[in-house]
């Protein structure tokens, strides 16, 4: 025991000796001086794993936390990978958000790239992730890095990697980069000059991005829509309001308490529009401003949330699900005669497939979860995922983009308003035409990751045969892969409708989250709707069935 303790302290002191950050050096020194071996052991239990989401984790000292030492190693590994791919001398674009240490991580990355013989172009200030994704293609870069933890809690940060096509990395690139990172013995082996990179001019790179946003809208289309907007303490405000002004929309009313970038995210528990309470200030602002719609971005502005007036809600507003916004944008694009493939993920609503099928000449496909897969679809024209991510201009930004999605939502709302209708009216039309596709999610956050593995094992060993009285007609273990999907840790169940015909089909997918300590279960129920008068009953039925599926699935998984 004493020997293990000594080895642990020696490992921590070795890390401390090369840590370039005075903040984390002080933090680790305190732990060593206090003899806090439990906390030190947690920091040195392994290394933060580099995967298809890049890196994401809690800020702090040690190899299991996000810090400058970890980022320098990640940057050096990426540089080595790029050089082996023949990109020596190529440009790497680096962006960052307003979280703690983001600017430091970005500067370290620029120094490592220059030290490795690559060119580095640094965005001029904290900017939305879509601007970075745009810059990669716009500048002909060989790769891009965005330092962000998106909508994670304030204590986190992350490191998202894109290759030269503007898409996030996928296997096998992630494993090959991870191998290069693992091969770095010490930071002394990583050259880090104090200059040599380019800092891009704001008016040039953001100006080019804003010019590209023009492609999203139809010239001469309606623009009269009043919007309340929140950037949720993130970096979206200046770019979004500039895009709205450029397009000729009225200036959005910005939620004052959430307008400025703030890494503490003081008004929300989680800076994610989907989380309970996150939209409360936006609703309060809307009750004063009386807008037509509410739009929210997450902190790095790659996601877009939309809320609509709802007289039955206590707040007077209802946040649309990502699947609802996804269907609305798809319908709008079909009406704009968009050409190309429409795609979504296996956990999103199947309604998009119905919309595409009803539109002559619109191919449809599904991918695994995440825009790293969606963005790679051949002939892509439109992609969305239920977690509020939408790609409406893949030639400009081959990733989710909360700015251009907001523009397209505003255009649709303005066009509907011009004809005396609303987004809710259009959703009702879709339900009557294609059936009510009601979705919900059972999401459980855990402290102990083994609970997620236990739940997945339990479902694999004893898959449910009936959920909410609906028979499971197929149970797929997605870890084995399918004809159209690579292997992933997930389970998919298709359910038959009921004998009365009140439910025509249902579907459940269970998977561990790729970015948070959660197990996620995605539920969908399809209820036929004869006419508008039947909508209320259909919604009541769908809500009841979804609740029953949740309860039965929770019991089967032990969560």
Coordinates of C-alpha atoms in Angstrom, one line a residue:
X1 CA 0.0 0.0 0.0
X2 CA 2.8 2.4 0.9
X3 CA 4.6 1.5 -2.3
X4 CA 1.5 2.2 -4.4
X5 CA 1.1 5.5 -2.6
X6 CA 4.7 6.5 -3.2
X7 CA 4.4 5.6 -6.9
X8 CA 1.2 7.7 -7.2
X9 CA 2.8 10.7 -5.6
X10 CA 5.9 10.3 -7.8
X11 CA 3.6 10.2 -10.9
X12 CA 1.9 13.3 -9.8
X13 CA 5.2 15.1 -9.2
X14 CA 6.4 14.1 -12.6
X15 CA 3.3 15.6 -14.2
X16 CA 3.6 18.7 -12.1
X17 CA 7.2 19.3 -13.2
X18 CA 6.2 19.8 -16.8
X19 CA 2.8 21.4 -16.4
X20 CA 2.9 24.8 -18.2
X21 CA -0.1 26.2 -16.4
X22 CA 0.4 28.0 -13.0
X23 CA -3.2 27.4 -12.1
X24 CA -3.2 23.6 -12.4
X25 CA 0.3 23.5 -11.0
X26 CA -0.9 25.2 -7.9
X27 CA -4.0 22.9 -7.7
X28 CA -1.9 19.7 -8.0
X29 CA 0.7 20.9 -5.6
X30 CA -2.0 21.5 -3.0
X31 CA -3.3 17.9 -3.4
X32 CA 0.3 16.5 -3.1
X33 CA 1.0 18.6 0.0
X34 CA -2.3 17.6 1.6
X35 CA -1.6 13.9 0.8
X36 CA -5.0 13.6 -0.8
X37 CA -4.2 10.3 -2.5
X38 CA -7.9 9.6 -3.3
X39 CA -8.3 12.7 -5.4
X40 CA -4.8 12.3 -6.9
X41 CA -5.7 8.7 -7.8
X42 CA -8.8 9.9 -9.6
X43 CA -6.8 12.4 -11.6
X44 CA -4.2 9.8 -12.6
X45 CA -6.5 6.8 -13.1
X46 CA -5.8 6.8 -16.8
X47 CA -5.9 9.4 -19.6
X48 CA -8.8 11.4 -21.0
X49 CA -9.7 9.4 -24.0
X50 CA -9.6 10.9 -27.5
X51 CA -12.5 9.7 -29.6
X52 CA -14.9 10.8 -32.3
X53 CA -16.0 13.7 -30.1
X54 CA -12.3 14.6 -29.6
X55 CA -11.8 15.4 -26.0
X56 CA -14.3 16.6 -23.4
X57 CA -14.1 16.6 -19.6
X58 CA -13.8 18.5 -16.4
X59 CA -11.1 21.2 -16.1
X60 CA -8.3 20.5 -13.6
X61 CA -4.8 19.0 -13.1
X62 CA -3.8 15.6 -14.3
X63 CA -4.2 13.3 -17.3
X64 CA -7.9 12.6 -16.5
X65 CA -8.9 16.3 -16.7
X66 CA -8.9 19.0 -19.4
X67 CA -5.8 21.2 -19.0
X68 CA -3.0 22.7 -21.1
X69 CA -0.8 19.6 -20.8
X70 CA -3.5 17.3 -22.1
X71 CA -4.4 19.8 -24.9
X72 CA -0.7 20.2 -25.9
X73 CA -0.4 16.4 -26.2
X74 CA -3.7 16.3 -28.2
X75 CA -2.5 19.0 -30.6
X76 CA 0.9 17.3 -31.1
X77 CA -0.8 14.0 -31.8
X78 CA -3.1 15.6 -34.4
X79 CA -0.2 17.4 -36.0
X80 CA 1.8 14.1 -36.3
X81 CA -1.3 12.5 -37.8
X82 CA -1.8 15.3 -40.4
X83 CA 1.9 15.1 -41.4
X84 CA 1.6 11.3 -41.9
X85 CA -1.4 12.0 -44.1
X86 CA 0.8 14.2 -46.3
X87 CA -0.4 17.6 -45.0
X88 CA 2.9 19.1 -44.0
X89 CA 2.7 22.8 -44.5
X90 CA -1.1 22.8 -44.6
X91 CA -3.2 25.2 -42.6
X92 CA -5.1 24.3 -39.4
X93 CA -7.8 26.7 -38.3
X94 CA -8.5 27.0 -34.6
X95 CA -11.6 28.4 -32.9
X96 CA -12.7 28.7 -29.3
X97 CA -15.6 29.6 -27.1
X98 CA -15.8 31.8 -24.0
X99 CA -15.3 29.0 -21.4
X100 CA -12.5 29.0 -18.8
X101 CA -9.2 28.2 -20.5
X102 CA -10.6 28.1 -24.0
X103 CA -8.4 30.9 -25.3
X104 CA -5.3 29.3 -23.6
X105 CA -6.0 25.9 -25.2
X106 CA -6.4 27.6 -28.6
X107 CA -3.1 29.5 -28.3
X108 CA -1.3 26.3 -27.2
X109 CA -2.8 24.5 -30.2
X110 CA -1.6 27.2 -32.6
X111 CA 1.9 27.1 -31.1
X112 CA 2.1 23.3 -31.4
X113 CA 0.9 23.4 -35.1
X114 CA 3.5 26.0 -36.0
X115 CA 6.2 24.0 -34.1
X116 CA 5.3 20.9 -36.1
X117 CA 5.8 22.7 -39.4
X118 CA 2.1 23.3 -40.1
X119 CA 0.4 26.7 -40.6
X120 CA -2.0 27.9 -38.0
X121 CA -4.9 30.4 -38.4
X122 CA -6.5 31.5 -35.1
X123 CA -10.0 32.9 -35.0
X124 CA -9.9 36.5 -33.6
X125 CA -12.1 36.0 -30.6
X126 CA -14.6 33.6 -29.0
X127 CA -17.0 32.7 -31.9
X128 CA -19.7 30.2 -32.7
X129 CA -18.6 26.7 -33.7
X130 CA -20.3 27.0 -37.1
X131 CA -17.9 29.9 -37.9
X132 CA -15.0 27.5 -37.4
X133 CA -16.6 24.8 -39.4
X134 CA -17.2 27.3 -42.2
X135 CA -13.6 28.6 -42.0
X136 CA -12.1 25.2 -42.7
X137 CA -13.7 24.9 -46.1
X138 CA -13.5 28.6 -46.8
X139 CA -9.8 28.7 -46.3
X140 CA -9.0 25.3 -47.7
X141 CA -7.5 24.1 -44.4
X142 CA -6.4 20.6 -43.8
X143 CA -8.0 20.5 -40.4
X144 CA -9.8 22.5 -37.8
X145 CA -10.1 22.5 -34.0
X146 CA -12.9 24.1 -31.9
X147 CA -12.2 24.4 -28.2
X148 CA -15.6 24.1 -26.7
X149 CA -17.7 21.9 -24.3
X150 CA -20.9 23.1 -26.1
X151 CA -23.7 22.8 -23.6
X152 CA -21.9 21.0 -20.8
X153 CA -21.7 22.3 -17.3
X154 CA -19.3 25.3 -16.5
X155 CA -16.6 23.0 -15.0
X156 CA -16.1 21.3 -18.4
X157 CA -14.2 22.1 -21.6
X158 CA -13.5 20.2 -24.8
X159 CA -11.6 19.8 -28.0
X160 CA -13.5 19.1 -31.2
X161 CA -11.5 18.1 -34.3
X162 CA -12.5 18.4 -37.9
X163 CA -10.6 17.3 -41.0
X164 CA -10.3 19.2 -44.3
X165 CA -13.7 18.4 -45.6
X166 CA -15.2 20.4 -42.8
X167 CA -16.7 17.3 -41.0
X168 CA -15.8 16.0 -37.6
X169 CA -13.5 13.0 -37.4
X170 CA -14.8 9.5 -37.5
X171 CA -13.1 6.1 -37.2
X172 CA -10.4 5.2 -38.0
X173 CA -9.0 8.7 -37.8
X174 CA -9.9 9.1 -34.1
X175 CA -7.9 5.9 -33.2
X176 CA -5.0 6.9 -35.4
X177 CA -4.8 10.4 -33.8
X178 CA -5.2 8.8 -30.3
X179 CA -2.2 6.5 -31.1
X180 CA -0.1 9.5 -32.0
X181 CA -1.1 11.3 -28.8
X182 CA -0.1 8.2 -26.8
X183 CA 3.3 8.1 -28.4
X184 CA 4.3 11.5 -26.9
X185 CA 6.6 10.8 -24.0
X186 CA 7.0 14.3 -22.6
X187 CA 6.0 17.9 -23.3
X188 CA 9.7 18.7 -23.8
X189 CA 9.4 16.7 -27.1
X190 CA 6.8 19.2 -28.4
X191 CA 8.1 22.4 -29.9
X192 CA 6.0 25.4 -29.0
X193 CA 7.2 28.7 -30.5
X194 CA 5.9 31.9 -29.1
X195 CA 4.8 33.3 -32.5
X196 CA 4.3 32.3 -36.1
X197 CA 0.6 31.8 -36.4
X198 CA -1.9 34.1 -38.1
X199 CA -4.8 35.7 -36.3
X200 CA -7.7 36.1 -38.7
X201 CA -9.4 39.4 -39.0
X202 CA -12.9 39.4 -37.6
X203 CA -14.4 41.4 -40.4
X204 CA -12.9 39.0 -43.0
X205 CA -13.8 35.6 -41.5
X206 CA -17.1 36.6 -39.9
X207 CA -18.0 38.7 -42.9
X208 CA -17.4 35.8 -45.2
X209 CA -19.6 33.6 -43.0
X210 CA -22.4 36.2 -43.0
X211 CA -22.2 36.5 -46.7
X212 CA -22.7 32.7 -46.9
X213 CA -25.8 32.9 -44.7
X214 CA -27.6 34.7 -47.6
X215 CA -27.7 31.4 -49.4
X216 CA -30.1 30.0 -46.8
X217 CA -33.0 32.4 -47.5
X218 CA -35.1 33.1 -50.5
X219 CA -34.7 36.6 -51.9
X220 CA -37.9 38.7 -51.4
X221 CA -39.4 36.2 -48.9
X222 CA -41.3 37.5 -45.8
X223 CA -39.3 39.0 -43.0
X224 CA -41.9 40.4 -40.6
X225 CA -41.4 38.2 -37.5
X226 CA -40.7 39.3 -33.9
X227 CA -38.2 37.2 -32.1
X228 CA -37.0 36.9 -28.5
X229 CA -33.5 35.5 -28.5
X230 CA -31.1 34.1 -25.9
X231 CA -27.5 33.0 -26.5
X232 CA -27.5 31.4 -23.0
X233 CA -24.4 33.2 -21.8
X234 CA -22.6 31.9 -24.9
X235 CA -21.0 33.4 -28.0
X236 CA -23.9 33.4 -30.5
X237 CA -25.4 36.9 -29.9
X238 CA -23.2 39.1 -32.1
X239 CA -23.2 36.8 -35.1
X240 CA -26.9 35.9 -34.9
X241 CA -28.0 39.5 -34.6
X242 CA -25.7 40.6 -37.4
X243 CA -27.2 37.8 -39.6
X244 CA -30.7 38.9 -38.8
X245 CA -29.9 42.5 -39.6
X246 CA -28.2 41.6 -42.8
X247 CA -31.3 39.5 -43.9
X248 CA -33.7 42.3 -43.1
X249 CA -35.5 40.8 -40.1
X250 CA -36.5 43.0 -37.2
X251 CA -33.8 43.1 -34.5
X252 CA -34.4 40.3 -32.0
X253 CA -35.1 41.2 -28.4
X254 CA -32.2 39.6 -26.6
X255 CA -32.6 38.2 -23.1
X256 CA -30.6 40.7 -21.1
X257 CA -29.4 38.5 -18.3
X258 CA -28.0 35.9 -20.7
X259 CA -26.7 38.3 -23.4
X260 CA -23.0 38.4 -22.5
X261 CA -20.6 35.4 -22.7
X262 CA -20.1 34.1 -19.1
X263 CA -18.2 30.9 -18.4
X264 CA -20.0 30.5 -15.1
X265 CA -23.5 30.4 -16.8
X266 CA -25.0 32.0 -13.7
X267 CA -28.7 31.9 -14.6
X268 CA -28.9 28.2 -15.6
X269 CA -28.0 24.9 -14.0
X270 CA -27.1 23.4 -17.3
X271 CA -26.5 25.8 -20.3
X272 CA -28.7 23.6 -22.6
X273 CA -32.1 24.8 -23.9
X274 CA -33.4 21.3 -23.4
X275 CA -32.7 21.2 -19.7
X276 CA -35.6 22.1 -17.2
X277 CA -35.5 25.8 -16.3
X278 CA -33.0 26.8 -19.0
X279 CA -35.6 28.8 -20.9
X280 CA -37.3 30.4 -18.0
X281 CA -35.7 33.8 -18.6
X282 CA -36.6 33.7 -22.3
X283 CA -40.2 33.0 -21.4
X284 CA -40.2 35.9 -18.9
X285 CA -38.8 38.2 -21.6
X286 CA -41.4 37.0 -24.1
X287 CA -44.2 37.7 -21.8
X288 CA -43.1 41.3 -21.8
X289 CA -42.1 41.6 -25.5
X290 CA -44.9 39.5 -27.0
X291 CA -42.9 38.1 -29.9
X292 CA -44.0 35.6 -32.5
X293 CA -41.4 33.0 -31.5
X294 CA -38.5 32.5 -29.2
X295 CA -35.1 31.3 -30.5
X296 CA -32.2 30.1 -28.3
X297 CA -28.7 29.0 -29.1
X298 CA -26.6 26.8 -26.9
X299 CA -23.3 28.4 -25.7
X300 CA -21.3 27.6 -28.8
X301 CA -24.3 28.4 -31.1
X302 CA -24.3 25.2 -33.1
X303 CA -27.7 24.2 -31.7
X304 CA -31.0 26.1 -32.2
X305 CA -34.0 25.8 -29.9
X306 CA -37.5 27.2 -30.8
X307 CA -40.4 28.0 -28.6
X308 CA -43.9 28.9 -29.6
X309 CA -46.9 30.5 -27.8
X310 CA -49.0 28.0 -25.9
X311 CA -52.0 29.2 -24.0
X312 CA -52.2 25.9 -22.1
X313 CA -48.7 26.2 -20.7
X314 CA -48.1 27.9 -17.3
X315 CA -45.3 29.9 -18.9
X316 CA -47.4 30.8 -21.9
X317 CA -44.8 29.2 -24.2
X318 CA -43.9 25.7 -25.3
X319 CA -40.4 24.6 -26.5
X320 CA -40.6 22.6 -29.6
X321 CA -38.8 19.3 -29.7
X322 CA -35.9 18.9 -32.0
X323 CA -37.9 16.5 -34.1
X324 CA -40.6 19.1 -34.5
X325 CA -38.2 21.8 -35.6
X326 CA -36.5 19.2 -37.9
X327 CA -39.8 18.4 -39.6
X328 CA -40.7 22.1 -39.9
X329 CA -37.4 23.0 -41.6
X330 CA -37.6 20.0 -43.9
X331 CA -41.1 21.0 -45.0
X332 CA -39.9 24.5 -45.6
X333 CA -37.0 23.3 -47.7
X334 CA -39.3 21.1 -49.7
X335 CA -41.5 24.1 -50.4
X336 CA -38.4 26.0 -51.5
X337 CA -37.7 23.2 -54.0
X338 CA -34.5 22.1 -52.2
X339 CA -32.7 19.3 -54.1
X340 CA -30.5 16.6 -52.5
X341 CA -30.6 14.0 -49.8
X342 CA -32.5 14.6 -46.6
X343 CA -31.1 12.7 -43.6
X344 CA -31.4 12.2 -39.9
X345 CA -30.1 9.9 -37.2
X346 CA -31.5 6.6 -36.1
X347 CA -32.7 8.1 -32.8
X348 CA -34.6 11.0 -34.5
X349 CA -38.2 10.8 -35.6
X350 CA -39.2 8.8 -38.6
X351 CA -41.4 11.7 -39.7
X352 CA -38.6 13.0 -41.9
X353 CA -38.8 9.8 -44.0
X354 CA -42.5 10.4 -44.6
X355 CA -41.9 14.1 -45.6
X356 CA -39.1 13.0 -48.0
X357 CA -41.2 10.2 -49.5
X358 CA -44.1 12.6 -50.2
X359 CA -41.7 14.9 -52.0
X360 CA -40.9 13.7 -55.5
X361 CA -37.2 13.1 -56.0
X362 CA -36.0 13.7 -52.4
X363 CA -33.7 10.8 -51.3
X364 CA -33.7 9.9 -47.6
X365 CA -31.2 8.1 -45.4
X366 CA -30.4 7.5 -41.8
X367 CA -27.0 7.5 -40.0
X368 CA -25.7 6.8 -36.5
X369 CA -26.0 9.6 -33.9
X370 CA -24.0 12.7 -34.4
X371 CA -23.1 15.2 -37.2
X372 CA -19.8 13.4 -37.7
X373 CA -21.9 10.9 -39.6
X374 CA -24.7 13.1 -40.9
X375 CA -22.3 15.5 -42.6
X376 CA -20.7 12.7 -44.6
X377 CA -23.9 11.6 -46.5
X378 CA -23.4 11.7 -50.3
X379 CA -25.4 14.5 -52.0
X380 CA -26.5 16.0 -48.6
X381 CA -29.0 18.8 -48.7
X382 CA -30.5 18.8 -45.2
X383 CA -29.6 17.0 -42.0
X384 CA -30.9 17.2 -38.5
X385 CA -30.7 15.4 -35.2
X386 CA -33.3 15.5 -32.4
X387 CA -30.8 17.2 -30.0
X388 CA -31.5 20.6 -31.6
X389 CA -28.9 20.3 -34.4
X390 CA -29.7 21.3 -38.0
X391 CA -27.6 21.6 -41.1
X392 CA -29.4 23.7 -43.6
X393 CA -26.5 24.8 -45.8
X394 CA -24.0 21.8 -46.1
X395 CA -22.0 23.5 -48.8
X396 CA -21.2 26.4 -46.4
X397 CA -21.1 24.5 -43.0
X398 CA -20.8 20.8 -43.0
X399 CA -22.0 20.5 -39.4
X400 CA -24.9 21.7 -37.3
X401 CA -25.3 25.4 -37.4
X402 CA -27.6 27.3 -34.9
X403 CA -27.3 30.6 -36.8
X404 CA -28.4 29.6 -40.2
X405 CA -31.1 27.3 -38.7
X406 CA -32.4 30.3 -36.8
X407 CA -32.6 32.3 -40.0
X408 CA -34.6 29.6 -41.7
X409 CA -37.0 29.2 -38.8
X410 CA -37.5 33.0 -38.8
X411 CA -38.2 33.0 -42.6
X412 CA -40.7 30.1 -42.2
X413 CA -42.5 31.8 -39.2
X414 CA -42.6 35.1 -41.2
X415 CA -44.1 33.4 -44.3
X416 CA -46.7 31.6 -42.1
X417 CA -47.5 34.8 -40.3
X418 CA -48.1 36.6 -43.6
X419 CA -50.9 34.1 -44.4
X420 CA -52.3 34.2 -40.8
X421 CA -50.8 31.0 -39.7
X422 CA -48.2 29.8 -37.2
X423 CA -45.5 27.1 -36.7
X424 CA -48.0 25.2 -34.6
X425 CA -50.6 25.2 -37.4
X426 CA -48.0 23.7 -39.8
X427 CA -47.2 21.0 -37.3
X428 CA -50.9 20.1 -37.1
X429 CA -51.0 19.9 -40.9
X430 CA -48.1 17.4 -40.8
X431 CA -49.8 15.3 -38.2
X432 CA -52.9 15.0 -40.2
X433 CA -51.0 14.2 -43.4
X434 CA -48.5 11.8 -42.0
X435 CA -49.8 10.7 -38.6
X436 CA -48.8 12.1 -35.3
X437 CA -45.2 11.2 -34.7
X438 CA -44.8 11.8 -30.9
X439 CA -41.4 11.5 -29.4
X440 CA -40.0 11.5 -25.9
X441 CA -36.8 10.6 -24.1
X442 CA -35.9 8.7 -21.0
X443 CA -32.5 10.1 -20.0
X444 CA -30.7 9.1 -16.8
X445 CA -27.6 10.9 -15.6
X446 CA -25.3 8.8 -13.4
X447 CA -22.3 9.3 -11.2
X448 CA -21.2 5.6 -11.6
X449 CA -20.6 4.8 -15.2
X450 CA -20.9 1.1 -14.4
X451 CA -24.6 1.6 -14.0
X452 CA -24.9 2.4 -17.7
X453 CA -23.0 -0.8 -18.7
X454 CA -25.2 -2.8 -16.3
X455 CA -28.4 -1.5 -17.9
X456 CA -27.1 -2.2 -21.4
X457 CA -26.1 -5.7 -20.3
X458 CA -29.4 -6.4 -18.7
X459 CA -31.3 -5.4 -21.8
X460 CA -29.1 -7.5 -24.0
X461 CA -29.5 -10.6 -21.8
X462 CA -33.3 -10.1 -21.3
X463 CA -34.7 -7.9 -24.1
X464 CA -38.2 -6.8 -23.6
X465 CA -40.9 -8.5 -25.6
X466 CA -43.8 -6.2 -24.8
X467 CA -43.7 -2.4 -23.9
X468 CA -46.9 -0.5 -23.1
X469 CA -48.9 -3.5 -24.3
X470 CA -47.3 -3.3 -27.8
X471 CA -45.4 -6.3 -29.0
X472 CA -41.7 -5.9 -29.8
X473 CA -41.5 -7.2 -33.4
X474 CA -37.7 -6.8 -33.7
X475 CA -34.8 -6.3 -31.3
X476 CA -31.5 -5.3 -32.8
X477 CA -28.2 -5.1 -31.1
X478 CA -26.5 -2.3 -33.0
X479 CA -23.1 -3.3 -31.6
X480 CA -23.2 -6.0 -34.4
X481 CA -23.7 -3.4 -37.1
X482 CA -26.3 -3.6 -39.9
X483 CA -26.2 -3.5 -43.7
X484 CA -26.3 0.3 -43.6
X485 CA -24.8 1.2 -40.2
X486 CA -21.4 0.6 -38.7
X487 CA -21.3 -1.0 -35.2
X488 CA -22.3 1.2 -32.2
X489 CA -23.2 0.6 -28.6
X490 CA -27.0 0.7 -28.9
X491 CA -30.2 -1.3 -29.0
X492 CA -33.2 -0.8 -31.3
X493 CA -36.7 -2.1 -30.8
X494 CA -39.5 -1.9 -33.3
X495 CA -43.0 -2.3 -31.9
X496 CA -46.2 -3.3 -33.6
X497 CA -49.3 -1.1 -33.4
X498 CA -52.3 -2.1 -31.2
X499 CA -55.2 -4.1 -32.4
X500 CA -57.6 -1.1 -32.3
X501 CA -55.5 0.8 -34.8
X502 CA -55.2 3.7 -32.3
X503 CA -51.4 3.3 -32.5
X504 CA -49.9 2.3 -35.8
X505 CA -46.2 1.7 -34.7
X506 CA -43.6 2.6 -32.1
X507 CA -39.9 2.5 -31.8
X508 CA -37.3 2.6 -29.0
X509 CA -33.5 3.1 -29.1
X510 CA -31.3 2.8 -26.1
X511 CA -27.7 4.0 -26.1
X512 CA -25.0 5.5 -23.8
X513 CA -24.4 9.2 -24.4
X514 CA -21.2 9.9 -26.2
X515 CA -20.5 13.2 -24.4
X516 CA -22.1 13.0 -21.0
X517 CA -22.5 10.4 -18.2
X518 CA -26.0 9.5 -19.3
X519 CA -28.0 6.5 -20.7
X520 CA -30.5 7.8 -23.2
X521 CA -33.6 6.0 -24.4
X522 CA -35.3 7.6 -27.5
X523 CA -39.0 6.8 -27.9
X524 CA -41.4 7.3 -30.8
X525 CA -45.1 6.5 -31.1
X526 CA -47.1 7.0 -34.4
X527 CA -50.8 7.7 -34.0
X528 CA -53.1 8.0 -37.1
X529 CA -55.0 11.2 -37.3
X530 CA -58.2 11.3 -39.4
X531 CA -58.6 15.1 -39.4
X532 CA -57.8 18.2 -37.4
X533 CA -60.6 17.5 -35.0
X534 CA -58.9 14.2 -34.0
X535 CA -55.6 15.9 -33.1
X536 CA -56.4 16.4 -29.4
X537 CA -57.4 12.8 -28.9
X538 CA -54.3 11.6 -30.8
X539 CA -52.0 13.7 -28.6
X540 CA -53.6 12.3 -25.4
X541 CA -53.2 8.8 -26.7
X542 CA -49.6 9.3 -27.7
X543 CA -48.7 10.9 -24.3
X544 CA -50.2 8.0 -22.4
X545 CA -48.4 5.3 -24.5
X546 CA -45.1 7.1 -24.3
X547 CA -45.4 7.3 -20.5
X548 CA -46.2 3.5 -20.4
X549 CA -43.2 2.7 -22.6
X550 CA -41.0 4.8 -20.3
X551 CA -42.1 3.0 -17.2
X552 CA -41.8 -0.5 -18.8
X553 CA -38.4 0.3 -20.3
X554 CA -37.1 1.7 -17.0
X555 CA -38.1 -1.4 -15.2
X556 CA -36.5 -3.7 -17.9
X557 CA -33.3 -1.7 -17.8
X558 CA -33.1 -1.3 -14.1
X559 CA -32.7 2.5 -14.3

